[in-house]
Amino acid sequence: MNREKSAWIVSIILVALLAFDMPATVAQRDNDYAFVRTLVDIQRQVVNNYVVPVDQQKLETAAIDGMLAQLDPYSNYVPPDKQEGFALQLEGNFKGVGIQIMQHDDGAIRIVSPIDGSPAYRAGVQAGDLLLKVDGTPIVGLKINDAALKIKGKIGTEVTLTVRHTSGQ
């Protein structure tokens, strides 16, 4: 009988602890739902009332990209239809040209350093160079991860980088 009484007391204490924790959880969930409702309401208003038809998928992707853009240049959303290709990039089946890059607040992508002996080093790429194009396509406005994916390729493939020497800025 004593064990049964102890089990009831422990159960009541656990339920009480959970009950005290629930208001914060419920409040957070309500805030999350309010945000999502606002986002969905705005999306519906745009889709139903904008002057020309809009692509709903583009709106959703832009909303996600806009949120992540507030974090840092390295945060990206990879949609489900592109996750397989992204996973391949991470597996190591792809290689780069041997440069370290960084993105400045203005969006410019600069070469931090060519890796000694790499194809980029042999081609004369220098620390501080501004990366302008990949295979003739301007990269202005791309996030650093997207630019890096354009630079990387399967081992043995060629890529052409257009850089501007900046004398080590």
PDB file of C-alpha atoms in Angstrom:
ATOM      1  CA  MET A   1       0.000   0.000   0.000  1.00  0.00           C
ATOM      2  CA  ASN A   2       2.867   2.350   0.779  1.00  0.00           C
ATOM      3  CA  ARG A   3       4.287   1.844  -2.720  1.00  0.00           C
ATOM      4  CA  GLU A   4       0.956   2.660  -4.293  1.00  0.00           C
ATOM      5  CA  LYS A   5       0.723   5.854  -2.264  1.00  0.00           C
ATOM      6  CA  SER A   6       4.266   6.846  -3.301  1.00  0.00           C
ATOM      7  CA  ALA A   7       3.490   6.189  -6.956  1.00  0.00           C
ATOM      8  CA  TRP A   8       0.407   8.438  -6.747  1.00  0.00           C
ATOM      9  CA  ILE A   9       2.389  11.227  -5.090  1.00  0.00           C
ATOM     10  CA  VAL A  10       5.149  11.020  -7.719  1.00  0.00           C
ATOM     11  CA  SER A  11       2.517  11.013 -10.487  1.00  0.00           C
ATOM     12  CA  ILE A  12       0.787  14.079  -9.049  1.00  0.00           C
ATOM     13  CA  ILE A  13       4.102  15.918  -8.754  1.00  0.00           C
ATOM     14  CA  LEU A  14       4.998  15.100 -12.378  1.00  0.00           C
ATOM     15  CA  VAL A  15       1.598  16.264 -13.622  1.00  0.00           C
ATOM     16  CA  ALA A  16       1.957  19.472 -11.606  1.00  0.00           C
ATOM     17  CA  LEU A  17       5.414  20.127 -13.075  1.00  0.00           C
ATOM     18  CA  LEU A  18       4.114  19.578 -16.595  1.00  0.00           C
ATOM     19  CA  ALA A  19       1.160  21.869 -15.927  1.00  0.00           C
ATOM     20  CA  PHE A  20       3.496  24.671 -14.803  1.00  0.00           C
ATOM     21  CA  ASP A  21       5.570  24.271 -17.953  1.00  0.00           C
ATOM     22  CA  MET A  22       2.590  24.173 -20.340  1.00  0.00           C
ATOM     23  CA  PRO A  23       1.599  27.872 -20.323  1.00  0.00           C
ATOM     24  CA  ALA A  24       4.964  28.885 -21.822  1.00  0.00           C
ATOM     25  CA  THR A  25       4.692  26.137 -24.428  1.00  0.00           C
ATOM     26  CA  VAL A  26       1.120  27.072 -25.298  1.00  0.00           C
ATOM     27  CA  ALA A  27       2.035  30.764 -25.521  1.00  0.00           C
ATOM     28  CA  GLN A  28       4.944  29.990 -27.855  1.00  0.00           C
ATOM     29  CA  ARG A  29       2.736  27.794 -30.000  1.00  0.00           C
ATOM     30  CA  ASP A  30       0.126  30.577 -30.178  1.00  0.00           C
ATOM     31  CA  ASN A  31       2.840  33.032 -31.287  1.00  0.00           C
ATOM     32  CA  ASP A  32       4.019  30.571 -33.947  1.00  0.00           C
ATOM     33  CA  TYR A  33       0.479  30.062 -35.246  1.00  0.00           C
ATOM     34  CA  ALA A  34      -0.144  33.827 -35.304  1.00  0.00           C
ATOM     35  CA  PHE A  35       3.003  34.321 -37.407  1.00  0.00           C
ATOM     36  CA  VAL A  36       2.043  31.552 -39.828  1.00  0.00           C
ATOM     37  CA  ARG A  37      -1.530  32.912 -40.095  1.00  0.00           C
ATOM     38  CA  THR A  38      -0.152  36.357 -40.944  1.00  0.00           C
ATOM     39  CA  LEU A  39       2.198  34.912 -43.541  1.00  0.00           C
ATOM     40  CA  VAL A  40      -0.588  32.845 -45.147  1.00  0.00           C
ATOM     41  CA  ASP A  41      -2.985  35.839 -45.120  1.00  0.00           C
ATOM     42  CA  ILE A  42      -0.407  37.999 -46.902  1.00  0.00           C
ATOM     43  CA  GLN A  43       0.288  35.276 -49.444  1.00  0.00           C
ATOM     44  CA  ARG A  44      -3.441  34.862 -50.161  1.00  0.00           C
ATOM     45  CA  GLN A  45      -3.921  38.605 -50.548  1.00  0.00           C
ATOM     46  CA  VAL A  46      -1.065  38.803 -53.038  1.00  0.00           C
ATOM     47  CA  VAL A  47      -2.217  35.759 -55.009  1.00  0.00           C
ATOM     48  CA  ASN A  48      -5.850  36.945 -55.137  1.00  0.00           C
ATOM     49  CA  ASN A  49      -5.348  40.678 -55.592  1.00  0.00           C
ATOM     50  CA  TYR A  50      -2.036  41.360 -57.316  1.00  0.00           C
ATOM     51  CA  VAL A  51      -2.288  42.999 -60.728  1.00  0.00           C
ATOM     52  CA  VAL A  52      -0.820  40.046 -62.602  1.00  0.00           C
ATOM     53  CA  PRO A  53      -0.805  36.330 -61.729  1.00  0.00           C
ATOM     54  CA  VAL A  54       2.026  35.318 -59.405  1.00  0.00           C
ATOM     55  CA  ASP A  55       3.892  32.067 -58.931  1.00  0.00           C
ATOM     56  CA  GLN A  56       2.953  30.858 -55.446  1.00  0.00           C
ATOM     57  CA  GLN A  57       6.044  28.641 -55.197  1.00  0.00           C
ATOM     58  CA  LYS A  58       8.288  31.633 -55.917  1.00  0.00           C
ATOM     59  CA  LEU A  59       6.524  33.640 -53.214  1.00  0.00           C
ATOM     60  CA  GLU A  60       7.032  30.881 -50.659  1.00  0.00           C
ATOM     61  CA  THR A  61      10.704  30.440 -51.571  1.00  0.00           C
ATOM     62  CA  ALA A  62      11.256  34.216 -51.452  1.00  0.00           C
ATOM     63  CA  ALA A  63       9.669  34.387 -47.985  1.00  0.00           C
ATOM     64  CA  ILE A  64      12.012  31.677 -46.704  1.00  0.00           C
ATOM     65  CA  ASP A  65      15.045  33.227 -48.422  1.00  0.00           C
ATOM     66  CA  GLY A  66      14.153  36.638 -46.970  1.00  0.00           C
ATOM     67  CA  MET A  67      14.014  35.217 -43.464  1.00  0.00           C
ATOM     68  CA  LEU A  68      17.349  33.422 -43.815  1.00  0.00           C
ATOM     69  CA  ALA A  69      18.990  36.476 -45.389  1.00  0.00           C
ATOM     70  CA  GLN A  70      18.601  38.200 -42.028  1.00  0.00           C
ATOM     71  CA  LEU A  71      20.930  35.651 -40.415  1.00  0.00           C
ATOM     72  CA  ASP A  72      24.214  35.482 -42.337  1.00  0.00           C
ATOM     73  CA  PRO A  73      25.418  34.834 -45.887  1.00  0.00           C
ATOM     74  CA  TYR A  74      25.877  31.121 -45.193  1.00  0.00           C
ATOM     75  CA  SER A  75      22.324  30.157 -44.206  1.00  0.00           C
ATOM     76  CA  ASN A  76      20.360  28.682 -47.094  1.00  0.00           C
ATOM     77  CA  TYR A  77      17.156  26.733 -47.554  1.00  0.00           C
ATOM     78  CA  VAL A  78      17.491  23.634 -49.692  1.00  0.00           C
ATOM     79  CA  PRO A  79      14.059  22.674 -51.032  1.00  0.00           C
ATOM     80  CA  PRO A  80      13.173  18.967 -51.052  1.00  0.00           C
ATOM     81  CA  ASP A  81      13.548  18.673 -54.838  1.00  0.00           C
ATOM     82  CA  LYS A  82      17.178  19.867 -54.617  1.00  0.00           C
ATOM     83  CA  GLN A  83      18.261  17.969 -51.506  1.00  0.00           C
ATOM     84  CA  GLU A  84      19.621  14.989 -53.433  1.00  0.00           C
ATOM     85  CA  GLY A  85      21.960  17.208 -55.473  1.00  0.00           C
ATOM     86  CA  PHE A  86      22.979  19.094 -52.349  1.00  0.00           C
ATOM     87  CA  ALA A  87      23.794  15.811 -50.599  1.00  0.00           C
ATOM     88  CA  LEU A  88      25.986  14.799 -53.548  1.00  0.00           C
ATOM     89  CA  GLN A  89      27.922  18.040 -53.155  1.00  0.00           C
ATOM     90  CA  LEU A  90      28.567  17.209 -49.503  1.00  0.00           C
ATOM     91  CA  GLU A  91      29.688  13.633 -50.167  1.00  0.00           C
ATOM     92  CA  GLY A  92      32.994  14.644 -51.708  1.00  0.00           C
ATOM     93  CA  ASN A  93      32.306  13.425 -55.257  1.00  0.00           C
ATOM     94  CA  PHE A  94      32.796  17.012 -56.355  1.00  0.00           C
ATOM     95  CA  LYS A  95      35.903  19.154 -56.073  1.00  0.00           C
ATOM     96  CA  GLY A  96      36.684  22.839 -56.304  1.00  0.00           C
ATOM     97  CA  VAL A  97      39.446  24.868 -57.891  1.00  0.00           C
ATOM     98  CA  GLY A  98      41.421  25.357 -54.702  1.00  0.00           C
ATOM     99  CA  ILE A  99      40.267  28.677 -53.293  1.00  0.00           C
ATOM    100  CA  GLN A 100      38.829  29.872 -50.034  1.00  0.00           C
ATOM    101  CA  ILE A 101      36.134  32.495 -50.511  1.00  0.00           C
ATOM    102  CA  MET A 102      34.168  34.817 -48.274  1.00  0.00           C
ATOM    103  CA  GLN A 103      31.243  37.140 -48.826  1.00  0.00           C
ATOM    104  CA  HIS A 104      31.321  40.702 -47.573  1.00  0.00           C
ATOM    105  CA  ASP A 105      28.307  42.590 -46.256  1.00  0.00           C
ATOM    106  CA  ASP A 106      27.869  44.270 -49.655  1.00  0.00           C
ATOM    107  CA  GLY A 107      27.461  40.834 -51.263  1.00  0.00           C
ATOM    108  CA  ALA A 108      30.821  40.837 -53.045  1.00  0.00           C
ATOM    109  CA  ILE A 109      32.626  37.509 -53.034  1.00  0.00           C
ATOM    110  CA  ARG A 110      36.355  37.725 -52.551  1.00  0.00           C
ATOM    111  CA  ILE A 111      39.135  35.203 -52.652  1.00  0.00           C
ATOM    112  CA  VAL A 112      40.541  34.767 -49.149  1.00  0.00           C
ATOM    113  CA  SER A 113      43.373  32.596 -50.356  1.00  0.00           C
ATOM    114  CA  PRO A 114      44.255  30.297 -53.217  1.00  0.00           C
ATOM    115  CA  ILE A 115      45.511  26.954 -51.935  1.00  0.00           C
ATOM    116  CA  ASP A 116      49.168  26.366 -52.814  1.00  0.00           C
ATOM    117  CA  GLY A 117      49.542  24.155 -55.868  1.00  0.00           C
ATOM    118  CA  SER A 118      45.828  24.249 -56.716  1.00  0.00           C
ATOM    119  CA  PRO A 119      44.480  25.004 -60.199  1.00  0.00           C
ATOM    120  CA  ALA A 120      43.473  28.500 -59.041  1.00  0.00           C
ATOM    121  CA  TYR A 121      46.954  29.141 -57.613  1.00  0.00           C
ATOM    122  CA  ARG A 122      48.578  28.006 -60.866  1.00  0.00           C
ATOM    123  CA  ALA A 123      46.199  30.268 -62.839  1.00  0.00           C
ATOM    124  CA  GLY A 124      47.341  33.339 -60.876  1.00  0.00           C
ATOM    125  CA  VAL A 125      44.347  33.861 -58.590  1.00  0.00           C
ATOM    126  CA  GLN A 126      45.427  36.001 -55.636  1.00  0.00           C
ATOM    127  CA  ALA A 127      44.164  36.684 -52.135  1.00  0.00           C
ATOM    128  CA  GLY A 128      41.819  39.673 -52.249  1.00  0.00           C
ATOM    129  CA  ASP A 129      40.688  39.113 -55.832  1.00  0.00           C
ATOM    130  CA  LEU A 130      37.034  39.881 -56.467  1.00  0.00           C
ATOM    131  CA  LEU A 131      35.123  36.984 -58.018  1.00  0.00           C
ATOM    132  CA  LEU A 132      32.941  38.347 -60.833  1.00  0.00           C
ATOM    133  CA  LYS A 133      31.795  35.415 -63.011  1.00  0.00           C
ATOM    134  CA  VAL A 134      31.730  31.636 -63.124  1.00  0.00           C
ATOM    135  CA  ASP A 135      31.782  30.148 -66.625  1.00  0.00           C
ATOM    136  CA  GLY A 136      30.824  33.561 -68.007  1.00  0.00           C
ATOM    137  CA  THR A 137      27.775  33.943 -65.751  1.00  0.00           C
ATOM    138  CA  PRO A 138      27.836  36.912 -63.342  1.00  0.00           C
ATOM    139  CA  ILE A 139      27.563  35.878 -59.704  1.00  0.00           C
ATOM    140  CA  VAL A 140      26.529  39.280 -58.382  1.00  0.00           C
ATOM    141  CA  GLY A 141      23.702  38.802 -55.893  1.00  0.00           C
ATOM    142  CA  LEU A 142      24.341  35.112 -55.253  1.00  0.00           C
ATOM    143  CA  LYS A 143      24.843  33.831 -51.743  1.00  0.00           C
ATOM    144  CA  ILE A 144      28.273  32.374 -51.112  1.00  0.00           C
ATOM    145  CA  ASN A 145      27.011  28.781 -50.993  1.00  0.00           C
ATOM    146  CA  ASP A 146      25.313  29.157 -54.372  1.00  0.00           C
ATOM    147  CA  ALA A 147      28.476  30.661 -55.858  1.00  0.00           C
ATOM    148  CA  ALA A 148      30.555  27.830 -54.399  1.00  0.00           C
ATOM    149  CA  LEU A 149      28.236  25.248 -55.965  1.00  0.00           C
ATOM    150  CA  LYS A 150      28.724  26.904 -59.364  1.00  0.00           C
ATOM    151  CA  ILE A 151      32.507  26.777 -58.927  1.00  0.00           C
ATOM    152  CA  LYS A 152      32.620  23.124 -57.860  1.00  0.00           C
ATOM    153  CA  GLY A 153      32.165  20.322 -60.310  1.00  0.00           C
ATOM    154  CA  LYS A 154      32.907  16.689 -60.888  1.00  0.00           C
ATOM    155  CA  ILE A 155      36.572  15.818 -60.678  1.00  0.00           C
ATOM    156  CA  GLY A 156      38.275  16.514 -64.009  1.00  0.00           C
ATOM    157  CA  THR A 157      35.752  19.055 -65.311  1.00  0.00           C
ATOM    158  CA  GLU A 158      36.806  22.599 -66.124  1.00  0.00           C
ATOM    159  CA  VAL A 159      35.451  25.870 -64.800  1.00  0.00           C
ATOM    160  CA  THR A 160      36.367  29.399 -65.832  1.00  0.00           C
ATOM    161  CA  LEU A 161      36.487  32.095 -63.158  1.00  0.00           C
ATOM    162  CA  THR A 162      36.528  35.778 -63.965  1.00  0.00           C
ATOM    163  CA  VAL A 163      38.276  37.726 -61.221  1.00  0.00           C
ATOM    164  CA  ARG A 164      39.453  41.281 -60.734  1.00  0.00           C
ATOM    165  CA  HIS A 165      42.812  41.683 -59.062  1.00  0.00           C
ATOM    166  CA  THR A 166      42.520  44.205 -56.259  1.00  0.00           C
ATOM    167  CA  SER A 167      46.100  44.295 -54.942  1.00  0.00           C
ATOM    168  CA  GLY A 168      45.207  42.416 -51.764  1.00  0.00           C
ATOM    169  CA  GLN A 169      42.305  44.588 -50.508  1.00  0.00           C
TER     170      GLN A 169
END
